[in-house]
């Protein structure tokens, strides 16, 4: 069965400092990996994805993530955090194994707090 | 392109009642999935519909059901509501499989069961 782990419930960072949100996954087939952000009382907003190709993927609002197959990780990064980046971040995986279907499995979420 | 729309945005029901939530996917998307988000269980997959057929189902009781119409709009129904059904219900519209595949989420319907 597919699973996702986000080991940190909360990440605190000062504005202007680098931001990293960690994610590891487990699948039986090849993974499709996604990051979403959720602001209060809102749905999930797509940030970026890894399907195939370059291990470093760039997404919206200056975010990027690196796919590491050997470590089964897909950490989200931003070189310089903004106060407006404060939100709840979710990592998700879709297992491309035939039996897995098209469902996304989500990590528990990491709350990011960027302090001025 | 318009995004995923969900109605209603907020709903208050009492135990034992039933509720129907609606989702309109992005134009051209034929796959719609539903997820439940709660503080305790996080985001959990309910089911996926594609071309009016349920393709995949999560681990939820039979009180949770859904359907999809020929225009790809989807509804989910919860019967005999329980307090634990209070949650944010999210609908996702999926672009075709392959390099462009992405699930785009609507704003959600927040259901409160009293």
CSV table of N, CA, C and O in Angstrom, one decimal, chain A residues 32 34 36 38 41-46 49 51-52 88 90 94 99-108, chain B residues 9-10 33 35 37 43 45 48 55-56 88 90 94 97-108 110:
chain,number,residue,atom,x,y,z
A,32,UNK,N,4.0,9.1,-8.7
A,32,UNK,CA,3.7,10.5,-9.1
A,32,UNK,C,3.6,11.3,-7.8
A,32,UNK,O,2.9,10.9,-6.9
A,34,UNK,N,3.3,15.0,-5.6
A,34,UNK,CA,2.6,16.3,-5.6
A,34,UNK,C,2.8,17.0,-4.3
A,34,UNK,O,2.9,16.4,-3.2
A,36,UNK,N,0.8,20.3,-2.3
A,36,UNK,CA,-0.3,21.2,-2.3
A,36,UNK,C,-0.2,22.1,-1.1
A,36,UNK,O,0.4,21.7,0.0
A,38,UNK,N,-2.5,24.7,1.6
A,38,UNK,CA,-3.9,25.0,2.0
A,38,UNK,C,-3.9,26.2,3.0
A,38,UNK,O,-3.2,26.2,4.0
A,41,UNK,N,-9.5,27.8,5.8
A,41,UNK,CA,-10.9,27.8,5.2
A,41,UNK,C,-10.9,27.8,3.6
A,41,UNK,O,-11.8,28.3,3.0
A,42,UNK,N,-9.9,27.1,3.1
A,42,UNK,CA,-9.8,27.0,1.6
A,42,UNK,C,-9.5,25.6,1.3
A,42,UNK,O,-9.1,24.7,2.1
A,43,UNK,N,-9.6,25.3,0.0
A,43,UNK,CA,-9.3,24.0,-0.5
A,43,UNK,C,-7.8,23.9,-0.7
A,43,UNK,O,-7.0,24.7,-0.2
A,44,UNK,N,-7.4,22.8,-1.4
A,44,UNK,CA,-6.0,22.6,-1.7
A,44,UNK,C,-5.5,23.3,-3.0
A,44,UNK,O,-6.2,23.1,-4.0
A,45,UNK,N,-4.4,23.9,-2.9
A,45,UNK,CA,-3.9,24.6,-4.1
A,45,UNK,C,-2.7,23.9,-4.6
A,45,UNK,O,-1.7,23.7,-3.8
A,46,UNK,N,-2.6,23.5,-5.8
A,46,UNK,CA,-1.5,22.8,-6.4
A,46,UNK,C,-0.3,23.7,-6.5
A,46,UNK,O,-0.4,24.8,-7.0
A,49,UNK,N,4.7,19.2,-9.1
A,49,UNK,CA,4.6,17.8,-9.2
A,49,UNK,C,5.8,17.2,-9.8
A,49,UNK,O,6.5,17.9,-10.6
A,51,UNK,N,6.4,13.9,-12.2
A,51,UNK,CA,5.9,12.7,-12.9
A,51,UNK,C,7.0,11.9,-13.5
A,51,UNK,O,7.1,10.7,-13.3
A,52,UNK,N,7.9,12.6,-14.2
A,52,UNK,CA,9.0,12.0,-14.9
A,52,UNK,C,10.0,13.1,-15.3
A,52,UNK,O,9.7,14.2,-15.2
A,88,UNK,N,-0.6,25.5,5.5
A,88,UNK,CA,-0.5,24.1,5.7
A,88,UNK,C,-0.1,23.4,4.4
A,88,UNK,O,-0.8,23.7,3.4
A,90,UNK,N,0.8,20.0,2.1
A,90,UNK,CA,0.6,18.6,2.0
A,90,UNK,C,1.4,18.0,0.9
A,90,UNK,O,1.4,18.5,-0.2
A,94,UNK,N,0.7,9.4,-5.9
A,94,UNK,CA,-0.1,8.4,-6.6
A,94,UNK,C,0.8,7.3,-7.1
A,94,UNK,O,1.8,7.5,-7.7
A,99,UNK,N,-2.9,-1.8,-9.7
A,99,UNK,CA,-4.0,-2.1,-8.7
A,99,UNK,C,-4.2,-0.9,-7.8
A,99,UNK,O,-5.2,-0.9,-7.0
A,100,UNK,N,-3.4,0.1,-7.9
A,100,UNK,CA,-3.5,1.2,-6.9
A,100,UNK,C,-4.6,2.2,-7.3
A,100,UNK,O,-5.1,3.0,-6.4
A,101,UNK,N,-5.1,2.2,-8.5
A,101,UNK,CA,-6.1,3.2,-8.9
A,101,UNK,C,-5.5,4.6,-9.0
A,101,UNK,O,-4.2,4.8,-9.0
A,102,UNK,N,-6.3,5.6,-9.1
A,102,UNK,CA,-5.8,6.9,-9.4
A,102,UNK,C,-5.8,7.8,-8.1
A,102,UNK,O,-5.7,9.0,-8.2
A,103,UNK,N,-6.1,7.2,-7.0
A,103,UNK,CA,-6.2,8.0,-5.7
A,103,UNK,C,-4.9,8.6,-5.3
A,103,UNK,O,-3.8,8.0,-5.6
A,104,UNK,N,-5.0,9.7,-4.7
A,104,UNK,CA,-3.8,10.3,-4.0
A,104,UNK,C,-3.8,9.9,-2.5
A,104,UNK,O,-4.9,9.9,-1.9
A,105,UNK,N,-2.7,9.6,-2.1
A,105,UNK,CA,-2.5,9.4,-0.6
A,105,UNK,C,-1.7,10.6,-0.1
A,105,UNK,O,-0.6,10.9,-0.6
A,106,UNK,N,-2.2,11.2,1.0
A,106,UNK,CA,-1.6,12.4,1.5
A,106,UNK,C,-0.8,12.1,2.8
A,106,UNK,O,-1.2,11.2,3.6
A,107,UNK,N,0.2,12.9,3.0
A,107,UNK,CA,0.9,13.0,4.3
A,107,UNK,C,0.0,13.8,5.3
A,107,UNK,O,-1.1,14.3,4.9
A,108,UNK,N,0.4,13.8,6.5
A,108,UNK,CA,-0.4,14.4,7.5
A,108,UNK,C,-0.4,15.9,7.5
A,108,UNK,O,-1.2,16.6,8.2
B,9,UNK,N,-21.1,25.6,0.1
B,9,UNK,CA,-19.8,25.8,0.7
B,9,UNK,C,-19.9,25.4,2.2
B,9,UNK,O,-18.9,24.9,2.8
B,10,UNK,N,-21.0,25.6,2.8
B,10,UNK,CA,-21.2,25.3,4.2
B,10,UNK,C,-22.6,24.7,4.4
B,10,UNK,O,-23.5,25.0,3.7
B,33,UNK,N,-12.7,13.0,-8.1
B,33,UNK,CA,-12.5,12.3,-6.9
B,33,UNK,C,-13.0,13.1,-5.7
B,33,UNK,O,-13.0,14.3,-5.8
B,35,UNK,N,-12.6,13.6,-1.4
B,35,UNK,CA,-11.7,13.3,-0.2
B,35,UNK,C,-12.4,14.0,1.0
B,35,UNK,O,-13.1,15.0,0.9
B,37,UNK,N,-11.6,15.6,4.7
B,37,UNK,CA,-10.5,16.1,5.6
B,37,UNK,C,-11.0,16.4,7.0
B,37,UNK,O,-12.0,17.2,7.2
B,43,UNK,N,-6.4,13.9,5.4
B,43,UNK,CA,-7.1,13.8,4.1
B,43,UNK,C,-7.2,12.3,3.7
B,43,UNK,O,-6.2,11.6,3.6
B,45,UNK,N,-9.2,9.5,1.0
B,45,UNK,CA,-9.8,9.2,-0.3
B,45,UNK,C,-11.2,8.5,-0.1
B,45,UNK,O,-11.2,7.5,0.6
B,48,UNK,N,-13.5,7.7,-6.6
B,48,UNK,CA,-13.3,8.3,-7.9
B,48,UNK,C,-14.3,7.9,-8.9
B,48,UNK,O,-14.6,6.7,-9.0
B,55,UNK,N,-14.6,4.1,-10.2
B,55,UNK,CA,-13.4,3.3,-10.5
B,55,UNK,C,-12.6,2.9,-9.3
B,55,UNK,O,-11.9,1.9,-9.4
B,56,UNK,N,-12.8,3.6,-8.2
B,56,UNK,CA,-12.0,3.3,-7.1
B,56,UNK,C,-12.8,3.8,-5.8
B,56,UNK,O,-13.5,4.8,-5.9
B,88,UNK,N,-14.4,18.6,6.2
B,88,UNK,CA,-14.3,19.4,5.0
B,88,UNK,C,-14.3,18.3,3.9
B,88,UNK,O,-13.4,17.5,3.8
B,90,UNK,N,-13.7,17.6,0.0
B,90,UNK,CA,-13.1,18.2,-1.1
B,90,UNK,C,-13.3,17.3,-2.4
B,90,UNK,O,-13.2,16.1,-2.3
B,94,UNK,N,-9.4,15.7,-12.2
B,94,UNK,CA,-8.1,15.2,-12.6
B,94,UNK,C,-8.0,15.3,-14.1
B,94,UNK,O,-8.8,14.9,-14.9
B,97,UNK,N,-4.3,11.1,-17.6
B,97,UNK,CA,-3.1,10.4,-17.1
B,97,UNK,C,-1.9,10.7,-18.0
B,97,UNK,O,-2.1,10.9,-19.2
B,98,UNK,N,-0.7,10.7,-17.4
B,98,UNK,CA,0.4,11.0,-18.2
B,98,UNK,C,1.2,12.2,-17.6
B,98,UNK,O,0.9,12.6,-16.5
B,99,UNK,N,2.1,12.8,-18.4
B,99,UNK,CA,2.9,13.9,-17.9
B,99,UNK,C,2.1,15.1,-17.4
B,99,UNK,O,2.6,15.8,-16.5
B,100,UNK,N,1.0,15.3,-17.9
B,100,UNK,CA,0.2,16.4,-17.5
B,100,UNK,C,-0.8,16.2,-16.3
B,100,UNK,O,-1.5,17.0,-15.9
B,101,UNK,N,-0.7,14.9,-15.8
B,101,UNK,CA,-1.7,14.6,-14.8
B,101,UNK,C,-1.6,15.4,-13.6
B,101,UNK,O,-0.5,15.5,-13.0
B,102,UNK,N,-2.7,16.0,-13.1
B,102,UNK,CA,-2.7,16.7,-11.9
B,102,UNK,C,-4.2,16.7,-11.4
B,102,UNK,O,-5.1,16.8,-12.2
B,103,UNK,N,-4.3,16.6,-10.1
B,103,UNK,CA,-5.6,16.7,-9.5
B,103,UNK,C,-5.8,18.2,-9.0
B,103,UNK,O,-4.9,18.6,-8.2
B,104,UNK,N,-6.8,18.8,-9.4
B,104,UNK,CA,-7.1,20.2,-9.0
B,104,UNK,C,-8.3,20.2,-8.0
B,104,UNK,O,-9.3,19.6,-8.4
B,105,UNK,N,-8.2,20.8,-6.9
B,105,UNK,CA,-9.2,20.7,-5.9
B,105,UNK,C,-10.1,22.0,-5.9
B,105,UNK,O,-9.7,23.1,-6.2
B,106,UNK,N,-11.3,21.7,-5.5
B,106,UNK,CA,-12.3,22.8,-5.3
B,106,UNK,C,-12.1,23.4,-3.9
B,106,UNK,O,-11.3,22.9,-3.1
B,107,UNK,N,-12.9,24.4,-3.5
B,107,UNK,CA,-12.8,25.0,-2.2
B,107,UNK,C,-13.3,24.2,-1.1
B,107,UNK,O,-13.0,24.5,0.1
B,108,UNK,N,-14.1,23.1,-1.4
B,108,UNK,CA,-14.6,22.3,-0.4
B,108,UNK,C,-16.0,22.7,0.1
B,108,UNK,O,-16.4,23.8,0.0
B,110,UNK,N,-17.9,22.5,3.8
B,110,UNK,CA,-17.7,22.2,5.2
B,110,UNK,C,-19.0,21.8,5.8
B,110,UNK,O,-20.0,22.5,5.8
